[in-house]
Short mmCIF file of C-alpha atoms and ligand atoms in Angstrom, two decimals:
data_model
loop_
_atom_site.label_atom_id
_atom_site.label_comp_id
_atom_site.label_asym_id
_atom_site.label_seq_id
_atom_site.Cartn_x
_atom_site.Cartn_y
_atom_site.Cartn_z
CA MET A 1 -1.28 9.45 -36.95
CA THR A 2 0.99 6.15 -37.64
CA PRO A 3 -1.16 2.80 -37.17
CA PHE A 4 0.10 1.10 -34.01
CA ALA A 5 -1.09 -1.97 -32.15
CA TYR A 6 -2.04 -2.03 -28.63
CA ASP A 7 -1.67 -4.27 -25.76
CA ARG A 8 -2.50 -4.03 -22.32
CA ALA A 9 0.17 -5.56 -19.74
CA GLY A 10 -0.95 -7.57 -16.68
CA SER A 11 2.26 -7.55 -14.97
CA SER A 12 5.74 -6.10 -15.48
CA ALA A 13 6.97 -9.48 -16.99
CA ASP A 14 4.13 -9.37 -19.25
CA ALA A 15 4.72 -5.82 -20.35
CA ILE A 16 8.62 -6.34 -20.76
CA ARG A 17 7.99 -10.04 -23.13
CA LEU A 18 5.27 -7.89 -25.35
CA ALA A 19 7.62 -5.18 -25.84
CA GLN A 20 10.07 -7.66 -27.14
CA ALA A 21 7.82 -7.69 -30.46
CA THR A 22 9.33 -5.07 -32.32
CA ALA A 23 11.86 -2.49 -32.03
CA ALA A 24 9.46 0.47 -32.28
CA THR A 25 7.51 -0.60 -29.20
CA HIS A 26 6.57 1.91 -26.75
CA TYR A 27 5.41 1.37 -23.09
CA LEU A 28 2.19 3.62 -22.58
CA GLY A 29 1.60 5.56 -19.16
CA GLY A 30 -1.07 8.18 -18.80
CA GLY A 31 -0.37 9.41 -22.68
CA THR A 32 -0.15 13.12 -21.62
CA ASN A 33 3.07 13.24 -23.78
CA LEU A 34 3.53 10.02 -25.96
CA VAL A 35 -0.14 10.86 -27.78
CA ASP A 36 0.75 14.34 -28.29
CA LEU A 37 4.02 13.24 -30.06
CA MET A 38 2.01 10.57 -31.87
CA ARG A 39 -0.28 13.24 -33.28
CA GLU A 40 2.34 15.35 -34.31
CA GLY A 41 4.18 12.37 -36.00
CA VAL A 42 7.57 13.03 -33.88
CA ALA A 43 6.97 9.42 -32.25
CA THR A 44 5.65 6.31 -34.51
CA PRO A 45 5.40 3.61 -32.42
CA ASP A 46 4.16 0.40 -33.91
CA ARG A 47 3.01 -1.07 -30.99
CA LEU A 48 1.65 0.22 -27.59
CA VAL A 49 2.24 -1.70 -24.52
CA ASP A 50 -0.10 0.00 -21.71
CA VAL A 51 1.50 -0.47 -18.27
CA THR A 52 -1.07 1.60 -16.23
CA GLY A 53 -2.92 -1.40 -15.05
CA LEU A 54 0.17 -2.44 -13.26
CA SER A 55 0.80 -2.07 -9.25
CA ALA A 56 0.10 1.70 -8.24
CA ALA A 57 0.88 1.38 -4.61
CA ILE A 58 2.98 3.70 -2.39
CA GLU A 59 4.71 1.47 0.26
CA PRO A 60 7.26 2.22 3.10
CA THR A 61 10.19 -0.11 2.73
CA PRO A 62 13.35 -0.71 4.38
CA ASP A 63 14.98 1.67 2.05
CA GLY A 64 12.27 4.18 2.20
CA LEU A 65 9.14 4.92 0.89
CA ARG A 66 8.60 3.02 -2.83
CA ILE A 67 6.35 4.46 -5.17
CA ASP A 68 5.39 2.14 -8.34
CA ALA A 69 5.58 3.65 -11.57
CA ALA A 70 1.94 3.26 -12.41
CA VAL A 71 0.99 5.55 -9.63
CA ARG A 72 -0.68 8.74 -10.75
CA ASN A 73 0.90 11.95 -10.09
CA THR A 74 -2.28 13.35 -8.27
CA ALA A 75 -2.01 10.05 -6.03
CA LEU A 76 1.46 10.74 -5.10
CA ALA A 77 1.19 14.50 -4.14
CA SER A 78 -1.92 14.11 -2.17
CA ASP A 79 -0.12 10.79 -0.19
CA PRO A 80 -0.02 12.08 3.41
CA ARG A 81 3.28 10.41 3.70
CA VAL A 82 4.69 12.79 0.67
CA ARG A 83 2.94 15.74 1.94
CA ARG A 84 4.51 14.97 5.74
CA ASP A 85 8.08 13.77 5.12
CA TYR A 86 8.93 15.26 1.24
CA PRO A 87 6.93 18.43 0.93
CA LEU A 88 8.81 19.77 -1.90
CA LEU A 89 7.76 16.83 -4.03
CA ALA A 90 4.19 17.37 -3.39
CA ARG A 91 4.50 20.94 -4.47
CA ALA A 92 6.77 20.30 -7.45
CA ILE A 93 4.22 17.92 -8.68
CA VAL A 94 1.07 20.35 -8.14
CA ALA A 95 3.14 23.21 -10.09
CA GLY A 96 3.93 20.74 -13.01
CA ALA A 97 0.46 20.29 -14.62
CA SER A 98 -3.26 21.13 -14.69
CA ALA A 99 -5.23 19.01 -12.38
CA GLN A 100 -6.21 16.91 -15.50
CA ILE A 101 -3.03 16.08 -16.51
CA ARG A 102 -1.94 15.01 -13.21
CA ASN A 103 -4.81 12.77 -12.88
CA MET A 104 -3.78 10.87 -15.87
CA ALA A 105 0.13 11.27 -15.66
CA THR A 106 2.14 8.08 -14.21
CA VAL A 107 5.13 8.48 -12.38
CA GLY A 108 7.24 6.53 -15.03
CA GLY A 109 5.95 8.68 -17.77
CA ASN A 110 6.63 11.77 -15.89
CA LEU A 111 10.45 10.77 -15.80
CA LEU A 112 10.12 10.04 -19.59
CA GLN A 113 8.36 13.22 -21.07
CA ARG A 114 10.27 14.75 -23.61
CA THR A 115 11.61 18.36 -23.81
CA ARG A 116 9.05 21.01 -24.75
CA CYS A 117 11.71 22.54 -27.39
CA ALA A 118 9.45 23.80 -30.41
CA TYR A 119 11.84 22.69 -32.92
CA PHE A 120 11.79 19.05 -31.55
CA TYR A 121 7.74 18.86 -32.51
CA ASP A 122 8.51 21.06 -35.71
CA ASP A 123 9.09 18.11 -38.50
CA ALA A 124 9.88 21.50 -40.64
CA ALA A 125 12.92 22.26 -37.98
CA ALA A 126 16.43 20.76 -38.05
CA CYS A 127 16.41 18.73 -34.85
CA ASN A 128 18.95 16.18 -33.67
CA LYS A 129 17.05 14.61 -31.22
CA ARG A 130 13.94 13.87 -33.70
CA VAL A 131 16.33 13.03 -36.37
CA PRO A 132 20.19 12.45 -35.11
CA GLY A 133 22.53 14.03 -37.45
CA ALA A 134 19.96 16.43 -38.90
CA GLY A 135 21.24 19.66 -37.01
CA CYS A 136 19.97 21.60 -34.00
CA ASP A 137 17.50 25.02 -35.31
CA ALA A 138 17.71 26.02 -31.52
CA VAL A 139 21.45 26.96 -31.18
CA ASP A 140 20.80 30.07 -33.56
CA GLY A 141 17.24 30.23 -33.28
CA PHE A 142 14.74 31.28 -30.91
CA ASN A 143 15.98 30.01 -27.50
CA ARG A 144 14.65 31.64 -24.50
CA ILE A 145 13.55 28.02 -22.75
CA HIS A 146 16.53 26.40 -23.47
CA ALA A 147 19.53 25.39 -21.48
CA ILE A 148 22.34 26.88 -19.52
CA LEU A 149 24.03 24.16 -17.90
CA GLY A 150 25.45 20.94 -19.36
CA ALA A 151 24.24 21.58 -23.29
CA SER A 152 26.37 20.47 -26.47
CA PRO A 153 26.40 21.97 -29.95
CA ALA A 154 23.92 19.14 -30.52
CA CYS A 155 21.20 19.77 -28.49
CA VAL A 156 20.45 22.75 -26.04
CA ALA A 157 17.19 21.36 -24.85
CA THR A 158 16.10 21.50 -21.09
CA HIS A 159 13.84 18.49 -19.59
CA PRO A 160 10.40 19.44 -18.60
CA SER A 161 9.75 17.56 -15.48
CA ASP A 162 9.02 19.56 -12.24
CA MET A 163 8.39 16.07 -10.28
CA ALA A 164 11.74 14.58 -11.65
CA VAL A 165 13.86 17.94 -10.42
CA ALA A 166 12.33 17.49 -6.37
CA MET A 167 13.56 13.71 -7.12
CA ALA A 168 16.75 14.42 -7.65
CA ALA A 169 16.94 16.56 -4.69
CA LEU A 170 15.79 13.56 -2.62
CA ASN A 171 18.46 11.11 -3.93
CA ALA A 172 15.31 9.08 -5.38
CA VAL A 173 16.59 5.71 -6.97
CA VAL A 174 15.13 4.68 -10.07
CA THR A 175 13.95 0.82 -10.31
CA ILE A 176 14.29 -0.58 -13.70
CA ASP A 177 13.33 -4.15 -14.98
CA GLY A 178 13.91 -5.49 -18.34
CA PRO A 179 14.94 -8.60 -20.36
CA ASP A 180 18.12 -9.01 -18.38
CA GLY A 181 16.59 -8.82 -14.96
CA SER A 182 16.24 -5.98 -12.44
CA ARG A 183 18.32 -2.74 -11.30
CA ASP A 184 18.43 0.23 -9.20
CA VAL A 185 19.74 3.48 -10.93
CA PRO A 186 20.04 6.65 -8.76
CA LEU A 187 17.71 9.68 -10.67
CA THR A 188 20.50 11.55 -11.12
CA ASP A 189 22.22 9.47 -13.36
CA PHE A 190 19.19 8.13 -14.90
CA HIS A 191 18.68 11.06 -17.21
CA ARG A 192 21.71 11.96 -20.06
CA LEU A 193 23.17 14.99 -20.73
CA PRO A 194 23.07 15.54 -24.67
CA GLY A 195 26.48 15.34 -25.79
CA GLY A 196 26.76 14.17 -29.37
CA THR A 197 23.64 11.76 -28.86
CA PRO A 198 20.64 13.92 -27.61
CA GLU A 199 18.09 11.27 -28.95
CA ILE A 200 19.19 8.94 -26.28
CA GLU A 201 18.05 10.75 -23.13
CA THR A 202 18.23 7.84 -20.30
CA VAL A 203 19.96 4.98 -19.44
CA LEU A 204 16.97 3.10 -20.08
CA ALA A 205 18.09 -0.03 -22.60
CA ARG A 206 15.76 -1.55 -25.11
CA GLY A 207 12.51 -3.10 -23.70
CA GLU A 208 13.11 -1.81 -19.94
CA LEU A 209 10.56 -0.45 -17.68
CA ILE A 210 10.86 1.52 -14.93
CA THR A 211 8.77 0.01 -12.04
CA ALA A 212 9.11 2.01 -9.10
CA VAL A 213 10.94 4.95 -7.26
CA THR A 214 12.33 5.12 -4.01
CA LEU A 215 12.74 7.88 -1.76
CA PRO A 216 15.30 7.26 1.03
CA PRO A 217 14.53 8.87 4.38
CA LEU A 218 15.38 12.45 4.65
CA GLY A 219 15.31 13.65 8.39
CA PHE A 220 15.12 17.23 7.50
CA GLY A 221 12.80 16.61 4.63
CA ALA A 222 10.03 18.51 6.47
CA ARG A 223 11.78 21.44 5.90
CA SER A 224 11.94 21.63 2.05
CA THR A 225 9.97 23.32 -0.80
CA TYR A 226 10.03 23.79 -4.56
CA ARG A 227 9.76 27.04 -6.25
CA LYS A 228 8.90 27.43 -10.15
CA VAL A 229 9.30 30.57 -11.95
CA ARG A 230 7.54 30.63 -15.50
CA ASP A 231 6.22 32.98 -17.48
CA ARG A 232 2.55 32.97 -16.57
CA ALA A 233 1.14 31.56 -12.99
CA SER A 234 -0.14 27.92 -14.31
CA TYR A 235 0.29 25.47 -16.97
CA ALA A 236 4.12 26.89 -18.21
CA PHE A 237 6.93 24.96 -17.94
CA ALA A 238 9.48 26.35 -16.09
CA LEU A 239 12.00 29.01 -16.89
CA VAL A 240 13.75 28.18 -13.67
CA SER A 241 12.86 25.94 -10.69
CA VAL A 242 14.63 24.85 -7.68
CA ALA A 243 14.11 22.10 -5.01
CA ALA A 244 15.81 22.25 -1.76
CA ALA A 245 15.42 21.18 1.64
CA VAL A 246 18.24 22.21 4.33
CA ASP A 247 18.97 21.47 7.94
CA VAL A 248 20.10 24.39 9.80
CA GLN A 249 21.88 23.71 13.37
CA GLY A 250 22.58 26.60 15.29
CA GLY A 251 22.94 28.96 12.50
CA THR A 252 24.75 26.91 10.54
CA VAL A 253 24.08 24.82 7.34
CA ALA A 254 24.44 21.33 8.88
CA ASP A 255 23.07 19.69 5.19
CA VAL A 256 21.41 20.88 2.31
CA ARG A 257 19.72 19.30 -0.80
CA LEU A 258 19.44 21.19 -3.81
CA ALA A 259 18.23 20.70 -7.62
CA LEU A 260 17.59 22.95 -10.65
CA GLY A 261 14.81 22.35 -13.47
CA GLY A 262 14.62 24.49 -16.79
CA VAL A 263 18.20 24.79 -17.01
CA ALA A 264 19.54 21.71 -18.29
CA HIS A 265 18.83 18.48 -20.36
CA LYS A 266 18.22 16.31 -17.22
CA PRO A 267 17.26 17.35 -13.80
CA TRP A 268 20.27 19.24 -12.54
CA ARG A 269 21.46 18.28 -9.11
CA ALA A 270 23.19 21.26 -7.61
CA PHE A 271 26.34 19.55 -6.02
CA ALA A 272 28.56 22.46 -6.20
CA ALA A 273 25.95 24.98 -4.36
CA GLU A 274 25.66 22.15 -1.77
CA ALA A 275 29.29 21.77 -1.12
CA ALA A 276 29.76 25.34 -0.77
CA LEU A 277 26.70 25.66 1.37
CA ARG A 278 27.58 22.95 4.29
CA GLY A 279 29.10 24.24 7.56
CA GLN A 280 28.26 27.60 6.34
CA PRO A 281 26.12 30.43 8.34
CA ALA A 282 22.73 29.97 7.19
CA THR A 283 23.06 33.81 5.80
CA ALA A 284 22.18 35.24 2.54
CA ALA A 285 25.69 35.92 1.82
CA SER A 286 26.53 32.10 1.99
CA PHE A 287 23.38 31.29 -0.20
CA ARG A 288 24.58 33.79 -2.59
CA ALA A 289 27.90 32.60 -2.83
CA ALA A 290 26.53 28.83 -3.20
CA ALA A 291 24.36 30.43 -5.93
CA GLU A 292 27.86 31.65 -7.83
CA ALA A 293 29.52 28.30 -7.43
CA GLU A 294 26.47 26.34 -9.19
CA LEU A 295 26.39 28.82 -11.89
CA ALA A 296 29.95 29.59 -12.52
CA ASP A 297 30.18 27.25 -15.76
CA ALA A 298 26.49 28.68 -16.99
CA VAL A 299 26.74 29.03 -21.01
CA PRO A 300 23.94 31.71 -22.09
CA LEU A 301 22.59 31.29 -25.55
CA ARG A 302 21.19 34.69 -27.60
CA ASP A 303 17.71 34.79 -25.64
CA ASN A 304 17.97 32.85 -22.31
CA GLY A 305 21.16 35.01 -20.66
CA PHE A 306 18.78 35.99 -17.94
CA LYS A 307 18.25 32.36 -16.71
CA ILE A 308 21.79 32.52 -15.10
CA GLU A 309 20.64 35.77 -12.69
CA LEU A 310 17.12 34.16 -12.13
CA ALA A 311 18.64 30.74 -11.35
CA LYS A 312 21.13 32.44 -8.60
CA ARG A 313 18.04 34.69 -7.03
CA THR A 314 15.78 32.06 -6.97
CA ILE A 315 18.33 29.42 -5.12
CA VAL A 316 18.92 32.69 -2.63
CA ALA A 317 15.22 33.19 -2.39
CA VAL A 318 14.23 29.60 -1.49
CA LEU A 319 16.87 29.14 0.75
CA GLU A 320 15.98 32.45 2.70
CA GLU A 321 12.19 31.05 2.72
CA LEU A 322 13.09 27.81 4.34
CA THR A 323 16.01 29.25 6.80
CA GLY A 324 14.05 32.24 7.70
CA GLU A 325 16.81 34.30 6.69
CA ALA A 326 16.26 37.75 5.29
CA ALA A 327 18.34 39.19 2.69
FE1 SF4 B 401 16.25 19.34 -31.26
FE2 SF4 B 401 17.61 19.45 -28.99
FE3 SF4 B 401 17.84 21.27 -30.71
FE4 SF4 B 401 15.85 21.06 -29.80
S1 SF4 B 401 17.51 21.77 -28.77
S2 SF4 B 401 15.98 21.39 -31.98
S3 SF4 B 401 15.38 19.39 -29.24
S4 SF4 B 401 18.29 19.21 -30.75
#
């Protein structure tokens, strides 16, 4: 592991000041991904600024439930307000990792975890995300877990977070503090698609720090869930996941939120499916039509064509579960 300096921040302003010291400074949350990346030589920070001592509150605000970035995943998933009003989020977090990892991982760190593309972690492989311009061994390699939506010839990786998929469905807002002040970014705009610069994964500028995520109120949030389809029942990343909330009035879909995981470089908000569903009867046929609309532009790689049908079927199954509609 490359030697690095370590500082522990006492406030977000302190953290941002400390992070100005070098261009290769990283913020450190629970370290459940970053430390692995450092051990593998994929991440080589020369300074870590530990932000786990910052505020870790979960508080109601006029804009919704504000979750500080240092809140541990376990605390968020077990919060009674989250379990009551946003059960899809609690389920996504529990599905995301082992209890030990959830106890360490923070909300901010979860949003910033890196892809689990095996070529990214293998310094003998070509990877544009690790070494810009090097090429991408996944495009013609073993790409079973890779993206079917929004990918580019430069990178076909997927984002690994379950929590972020649920937050995308909830219209969460990310608060970012930095050297030039504070700003709010919708979570659906926080992560980037790869384009020609897959090494740039978020809209964060140098030195900026995630300080909170706010969940706006969602009147039908109690009727929501998260389903993760994976190769084994635990400790595996999603092949496909679906976060959904639905409001059915008189047999018609009045409103719906849908987001997909395991299919793209970012949590994938299923706007096309949502538009196709609103105002339609809450039937299996409507659910299937919405799923078809969302996956219409999916592009399979050599090994992951199954994900397209898997995503469609999982969308339908989740909506059937939430509405009581049988296929
Ligand atoms: Fe690297 Fe992305 Fe290609 Fe994986 S898919 S090897 S992360 S460039």
